[in-house]
Short mmCIF file of N, CA and C in Angstrom, two decimals:
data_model
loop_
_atom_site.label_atom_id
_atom_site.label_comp_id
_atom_site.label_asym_id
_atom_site.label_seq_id
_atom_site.Cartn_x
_atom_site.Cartn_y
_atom_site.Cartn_z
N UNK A 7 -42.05 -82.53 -195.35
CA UNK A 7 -43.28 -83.22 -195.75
C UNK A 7 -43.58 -82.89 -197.21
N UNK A 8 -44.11 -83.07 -197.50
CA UNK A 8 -44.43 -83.72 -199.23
C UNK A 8 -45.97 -82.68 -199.60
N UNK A 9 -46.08 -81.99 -200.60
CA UNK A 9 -46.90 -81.96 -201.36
C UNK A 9 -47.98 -82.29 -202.05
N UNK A 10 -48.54 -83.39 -201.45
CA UNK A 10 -49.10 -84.64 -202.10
C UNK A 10 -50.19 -83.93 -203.37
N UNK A 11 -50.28 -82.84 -203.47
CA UNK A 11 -50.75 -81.97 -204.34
C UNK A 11 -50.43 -82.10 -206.05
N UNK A 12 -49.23 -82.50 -205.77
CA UNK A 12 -48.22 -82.84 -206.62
C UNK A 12 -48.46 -83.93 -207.50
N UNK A 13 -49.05 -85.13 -206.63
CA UNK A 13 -49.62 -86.07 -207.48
C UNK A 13 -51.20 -85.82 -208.20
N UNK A 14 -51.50 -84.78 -207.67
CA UNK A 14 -53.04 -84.65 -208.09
C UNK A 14 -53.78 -84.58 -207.21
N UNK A 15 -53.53 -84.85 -205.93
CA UNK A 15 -53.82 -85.23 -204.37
C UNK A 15 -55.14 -84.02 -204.09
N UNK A 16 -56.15 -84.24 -203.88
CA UNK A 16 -56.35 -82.17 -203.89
C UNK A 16 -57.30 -82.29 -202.56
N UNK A 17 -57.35 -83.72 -201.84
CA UNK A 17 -58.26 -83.94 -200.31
C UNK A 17 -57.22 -84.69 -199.37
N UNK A 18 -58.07 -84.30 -198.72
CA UNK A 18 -56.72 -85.20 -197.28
C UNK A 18 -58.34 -85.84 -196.51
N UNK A 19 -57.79 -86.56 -195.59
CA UNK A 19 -58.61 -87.48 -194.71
C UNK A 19 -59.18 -86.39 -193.98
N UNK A 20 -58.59 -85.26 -193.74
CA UNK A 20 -59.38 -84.52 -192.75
C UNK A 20 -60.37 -83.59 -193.69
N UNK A 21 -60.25 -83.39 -194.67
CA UNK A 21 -61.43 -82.71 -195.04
C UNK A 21 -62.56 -83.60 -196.09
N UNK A 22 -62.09 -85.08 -195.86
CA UNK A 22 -63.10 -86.28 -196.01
C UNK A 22 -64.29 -86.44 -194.93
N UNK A 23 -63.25 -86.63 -193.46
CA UNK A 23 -63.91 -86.63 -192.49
C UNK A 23 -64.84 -85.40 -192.11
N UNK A 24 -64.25 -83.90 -192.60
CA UNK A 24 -65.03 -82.47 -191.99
C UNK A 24 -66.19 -82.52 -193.18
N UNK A 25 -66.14 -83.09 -194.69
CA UNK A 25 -67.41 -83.16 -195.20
C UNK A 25 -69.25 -83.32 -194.94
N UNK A 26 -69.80 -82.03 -194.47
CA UNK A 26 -71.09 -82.34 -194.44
C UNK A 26 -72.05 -81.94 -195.85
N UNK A 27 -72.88 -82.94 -195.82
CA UNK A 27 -73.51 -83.12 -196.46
C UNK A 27 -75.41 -82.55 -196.22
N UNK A 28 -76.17 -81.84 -197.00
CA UNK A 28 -77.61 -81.96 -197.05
C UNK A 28 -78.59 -82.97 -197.10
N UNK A 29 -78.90 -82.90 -195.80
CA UNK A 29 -79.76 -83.70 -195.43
C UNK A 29 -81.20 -83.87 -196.24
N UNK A 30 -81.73 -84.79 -197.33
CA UNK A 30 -82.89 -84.59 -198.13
C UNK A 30 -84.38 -85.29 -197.49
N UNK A 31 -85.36 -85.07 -197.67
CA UNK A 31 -86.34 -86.68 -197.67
C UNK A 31 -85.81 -87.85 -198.36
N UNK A 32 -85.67 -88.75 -198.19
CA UNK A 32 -85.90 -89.77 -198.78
C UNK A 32 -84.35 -90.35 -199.07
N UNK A 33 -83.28 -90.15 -198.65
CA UNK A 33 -82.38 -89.75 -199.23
C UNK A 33 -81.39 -91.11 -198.05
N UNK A 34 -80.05 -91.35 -198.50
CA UNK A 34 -79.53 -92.62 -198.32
C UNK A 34 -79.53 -92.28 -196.34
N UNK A 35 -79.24 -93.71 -195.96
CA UNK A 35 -79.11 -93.73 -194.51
C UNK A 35 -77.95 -92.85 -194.02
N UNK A 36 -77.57 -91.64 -193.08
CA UNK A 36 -76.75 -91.31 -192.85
C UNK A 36 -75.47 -91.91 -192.21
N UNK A 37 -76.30 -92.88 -190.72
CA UNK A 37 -75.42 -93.65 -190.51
C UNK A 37 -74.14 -94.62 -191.62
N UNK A 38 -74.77 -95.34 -192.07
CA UNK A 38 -73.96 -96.09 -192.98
C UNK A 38 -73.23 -95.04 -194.23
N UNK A 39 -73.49 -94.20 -194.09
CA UNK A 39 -72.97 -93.14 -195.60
C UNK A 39 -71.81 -92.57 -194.23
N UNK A 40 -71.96 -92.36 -193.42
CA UNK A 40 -70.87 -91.96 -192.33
C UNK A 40 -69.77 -93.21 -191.87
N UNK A 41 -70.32 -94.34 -191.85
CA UNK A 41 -69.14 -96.10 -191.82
C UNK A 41 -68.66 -95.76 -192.96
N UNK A 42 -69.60 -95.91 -193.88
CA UNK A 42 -68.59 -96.39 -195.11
C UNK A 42 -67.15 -94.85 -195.33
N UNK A 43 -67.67 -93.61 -195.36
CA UNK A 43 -66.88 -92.92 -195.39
C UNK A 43 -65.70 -93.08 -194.49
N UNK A 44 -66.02 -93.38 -193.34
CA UNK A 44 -65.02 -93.67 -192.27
C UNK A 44 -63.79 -94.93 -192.85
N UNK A 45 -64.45 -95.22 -193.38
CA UNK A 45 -63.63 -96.34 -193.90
C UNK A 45 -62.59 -96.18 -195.22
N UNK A 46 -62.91 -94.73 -196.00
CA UNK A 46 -62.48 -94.53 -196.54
C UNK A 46 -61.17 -93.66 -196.33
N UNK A 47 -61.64 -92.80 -195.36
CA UNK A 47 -60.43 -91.94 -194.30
C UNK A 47 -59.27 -93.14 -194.32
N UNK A 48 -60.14 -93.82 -193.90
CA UNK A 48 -58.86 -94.75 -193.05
C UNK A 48 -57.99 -95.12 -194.01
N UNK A 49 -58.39 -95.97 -195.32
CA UNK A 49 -57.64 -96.08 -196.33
C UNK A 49 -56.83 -94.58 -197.07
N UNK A 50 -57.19 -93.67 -197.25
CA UNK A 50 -56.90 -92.65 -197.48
C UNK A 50 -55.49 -92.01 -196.80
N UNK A 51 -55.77 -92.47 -195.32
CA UNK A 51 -54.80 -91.97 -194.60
C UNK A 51 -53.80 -92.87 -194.93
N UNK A 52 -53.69 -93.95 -195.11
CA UNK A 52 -52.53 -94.81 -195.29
C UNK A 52 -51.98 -94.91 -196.58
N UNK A 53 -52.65 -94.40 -197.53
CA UNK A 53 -52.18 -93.86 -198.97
C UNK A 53 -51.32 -93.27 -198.77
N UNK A 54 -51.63 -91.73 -198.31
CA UNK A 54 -50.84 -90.76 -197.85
C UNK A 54 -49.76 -90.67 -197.31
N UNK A 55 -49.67 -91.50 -196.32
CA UNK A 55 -48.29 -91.91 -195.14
C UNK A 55 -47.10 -92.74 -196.55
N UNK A 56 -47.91 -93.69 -197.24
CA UNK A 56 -47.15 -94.47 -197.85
C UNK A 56 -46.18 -93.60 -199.04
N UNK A 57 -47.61 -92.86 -199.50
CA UNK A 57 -46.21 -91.85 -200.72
C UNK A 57 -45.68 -91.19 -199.66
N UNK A 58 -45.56 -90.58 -198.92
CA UNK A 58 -44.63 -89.96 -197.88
C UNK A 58 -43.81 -90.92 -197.44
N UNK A 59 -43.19 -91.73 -197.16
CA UNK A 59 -42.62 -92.99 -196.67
C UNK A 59 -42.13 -92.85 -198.48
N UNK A 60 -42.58 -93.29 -198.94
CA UNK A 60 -41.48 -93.39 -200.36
C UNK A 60 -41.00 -92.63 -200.91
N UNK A 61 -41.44 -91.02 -201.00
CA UNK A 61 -40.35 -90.43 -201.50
C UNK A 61 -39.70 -90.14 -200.19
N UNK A 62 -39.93 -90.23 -199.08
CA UNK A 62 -38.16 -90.50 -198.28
C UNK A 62 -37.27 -91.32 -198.33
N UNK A 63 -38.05 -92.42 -198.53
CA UNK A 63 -36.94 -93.80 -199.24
C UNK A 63 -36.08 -93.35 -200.69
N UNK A 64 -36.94 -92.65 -201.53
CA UNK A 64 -36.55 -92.80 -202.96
C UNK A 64 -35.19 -91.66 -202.63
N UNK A 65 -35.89 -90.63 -201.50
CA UNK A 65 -34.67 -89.32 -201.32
C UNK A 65 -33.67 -90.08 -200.59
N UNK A 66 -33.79 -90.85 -199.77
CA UNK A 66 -32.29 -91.63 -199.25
C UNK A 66 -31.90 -92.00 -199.94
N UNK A 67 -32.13 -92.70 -200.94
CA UNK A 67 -31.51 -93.75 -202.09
C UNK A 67 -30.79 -92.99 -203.07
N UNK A 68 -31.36 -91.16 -203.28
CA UNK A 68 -30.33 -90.84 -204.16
C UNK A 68 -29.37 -89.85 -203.45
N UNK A 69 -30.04 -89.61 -201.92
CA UNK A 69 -28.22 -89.38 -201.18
C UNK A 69 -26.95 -90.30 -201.21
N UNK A 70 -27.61 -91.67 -201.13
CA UNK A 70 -26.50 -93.04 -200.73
C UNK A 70 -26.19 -92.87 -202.45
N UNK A 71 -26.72 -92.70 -203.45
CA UNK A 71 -26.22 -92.79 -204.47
C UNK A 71 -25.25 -91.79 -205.16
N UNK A 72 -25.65 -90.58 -204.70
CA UNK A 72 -24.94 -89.51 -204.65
C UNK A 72 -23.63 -89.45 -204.12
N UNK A 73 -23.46 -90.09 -202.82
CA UNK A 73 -22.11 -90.31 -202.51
C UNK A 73 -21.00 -90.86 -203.09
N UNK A 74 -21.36 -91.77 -203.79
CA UNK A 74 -20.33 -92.89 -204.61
C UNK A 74 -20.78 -92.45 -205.97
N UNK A 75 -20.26 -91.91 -206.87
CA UNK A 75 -20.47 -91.21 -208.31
C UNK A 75 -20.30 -92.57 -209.00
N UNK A 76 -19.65 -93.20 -208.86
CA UNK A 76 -19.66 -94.27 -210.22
C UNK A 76 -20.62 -95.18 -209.90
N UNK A 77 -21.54 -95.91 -208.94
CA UNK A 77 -22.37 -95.91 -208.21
C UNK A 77 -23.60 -95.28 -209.13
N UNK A 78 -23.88 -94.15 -209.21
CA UNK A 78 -25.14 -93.32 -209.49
C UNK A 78 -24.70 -93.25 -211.11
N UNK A 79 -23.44 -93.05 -211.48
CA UNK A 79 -23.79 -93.12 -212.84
C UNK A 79 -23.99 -94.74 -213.56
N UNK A 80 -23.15 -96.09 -212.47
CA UNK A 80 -24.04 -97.19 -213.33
C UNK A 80 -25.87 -96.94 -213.27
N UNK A 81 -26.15 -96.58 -211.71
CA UNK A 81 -27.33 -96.60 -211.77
C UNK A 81 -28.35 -95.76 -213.22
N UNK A 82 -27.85 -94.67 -213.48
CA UNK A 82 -28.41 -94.24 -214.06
C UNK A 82 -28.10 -94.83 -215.72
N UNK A 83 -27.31 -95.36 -216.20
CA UNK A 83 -27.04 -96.01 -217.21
C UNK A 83 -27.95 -97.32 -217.44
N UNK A 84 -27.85 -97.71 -216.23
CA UNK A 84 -29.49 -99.20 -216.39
C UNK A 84 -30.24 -98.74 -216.23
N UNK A 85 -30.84 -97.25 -216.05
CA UNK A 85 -31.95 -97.21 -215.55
C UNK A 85 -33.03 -96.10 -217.19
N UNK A 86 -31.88 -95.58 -217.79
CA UNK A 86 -31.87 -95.44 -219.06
C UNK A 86 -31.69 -96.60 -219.62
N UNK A 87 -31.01 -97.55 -220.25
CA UNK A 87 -31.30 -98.59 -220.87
C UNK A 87 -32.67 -99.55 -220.40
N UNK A 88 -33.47 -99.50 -219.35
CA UNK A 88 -34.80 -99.97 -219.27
C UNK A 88 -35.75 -99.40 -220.13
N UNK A 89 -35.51 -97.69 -220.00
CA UNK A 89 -36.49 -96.79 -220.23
C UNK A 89 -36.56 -97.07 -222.08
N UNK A 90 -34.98 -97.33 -222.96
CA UNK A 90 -35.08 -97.86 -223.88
C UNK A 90 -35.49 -99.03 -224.06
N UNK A 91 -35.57 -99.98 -223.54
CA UNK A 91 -36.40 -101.36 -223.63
C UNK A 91 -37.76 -100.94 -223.55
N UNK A 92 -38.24 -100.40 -222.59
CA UNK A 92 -39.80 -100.11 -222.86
C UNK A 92 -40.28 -99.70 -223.78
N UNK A 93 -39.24 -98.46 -224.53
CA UNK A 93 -40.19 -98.07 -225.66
C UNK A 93 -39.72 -99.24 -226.91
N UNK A 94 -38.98 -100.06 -226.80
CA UNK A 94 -38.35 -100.72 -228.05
C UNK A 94 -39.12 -102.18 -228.14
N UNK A 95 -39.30 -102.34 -226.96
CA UNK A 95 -39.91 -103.77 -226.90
C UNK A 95 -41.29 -104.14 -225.81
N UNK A 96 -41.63 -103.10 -225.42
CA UNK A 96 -42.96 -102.84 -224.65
C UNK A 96 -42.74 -103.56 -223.35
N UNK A 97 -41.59 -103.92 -223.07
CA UNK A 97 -41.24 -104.77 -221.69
C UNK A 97 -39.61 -104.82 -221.27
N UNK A 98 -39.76 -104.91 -220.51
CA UNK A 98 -38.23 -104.93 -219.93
C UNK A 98 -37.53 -106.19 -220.79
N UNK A 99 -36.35 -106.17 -221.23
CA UNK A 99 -35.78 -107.27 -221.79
C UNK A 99 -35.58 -108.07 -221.42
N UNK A 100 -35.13 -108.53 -219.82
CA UNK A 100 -35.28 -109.57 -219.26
C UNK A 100 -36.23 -110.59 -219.04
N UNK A 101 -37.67 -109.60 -219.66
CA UNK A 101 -38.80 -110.68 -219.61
C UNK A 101 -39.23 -111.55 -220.78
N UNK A 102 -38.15 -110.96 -221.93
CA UNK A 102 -38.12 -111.37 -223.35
C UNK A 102 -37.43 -113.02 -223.12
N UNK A 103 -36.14 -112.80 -222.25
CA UNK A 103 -35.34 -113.57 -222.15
C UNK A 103 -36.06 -115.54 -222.17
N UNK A 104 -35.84 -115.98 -222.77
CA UNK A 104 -36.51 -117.17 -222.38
C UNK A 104 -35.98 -117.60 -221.22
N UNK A 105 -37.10 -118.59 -220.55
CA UNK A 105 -36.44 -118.81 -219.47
C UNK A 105 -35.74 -120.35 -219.34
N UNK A 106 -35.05 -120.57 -218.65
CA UNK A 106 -34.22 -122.33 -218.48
C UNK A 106 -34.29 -123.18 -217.59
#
């Protein structure tokens, strides 16, 4: 499992959901300050799953790439020549390309 710390991550859904709050006079409806949060869990949680789900994808992709060396080094040769298009032309070159 993943770190999500890593991205900056520094809450999870469960200590969204364990958040209590001081109760004031006058102060917003609890109910609805408890929906809407709920609603945020929920999105939250599926953030989470998703970068987890991709760097397992991204880690399969550089086992399968790893296997076949000439394979991983074209990959990495286009994938450096993008990184030079971005800084050279603020876009991938293919989008320079006119189109026909």
């Amino acid at each position: 499992m993943s770190e999500l710390g890593n991205y900056g991550i520094t809450l999870t859904a469960n200590a969204v959901h364990a958040k209590q709050f001081e109760k004031k006079f006058r102060g917003y409806n609890p109910d609805e300050v408890d929906d809407f949060l709920d609603e945020i869990i929920k999105d939250y949680s599926r953030m989470q799953d998703l970068i987890l789900k991709y760097e397992a994808d991204l880690a399969a992709i550089h086992v399968e790439l790893l296997k076949n060396k000439e394979s991983y080094d074209q990959f990495m040769i286009k994938r450096r020549i993008e990184d030079l298009e971005m800084k050279v032309f603020g876009e991938k070159r293919e989008l320079l390309r006119p189109r026909v």
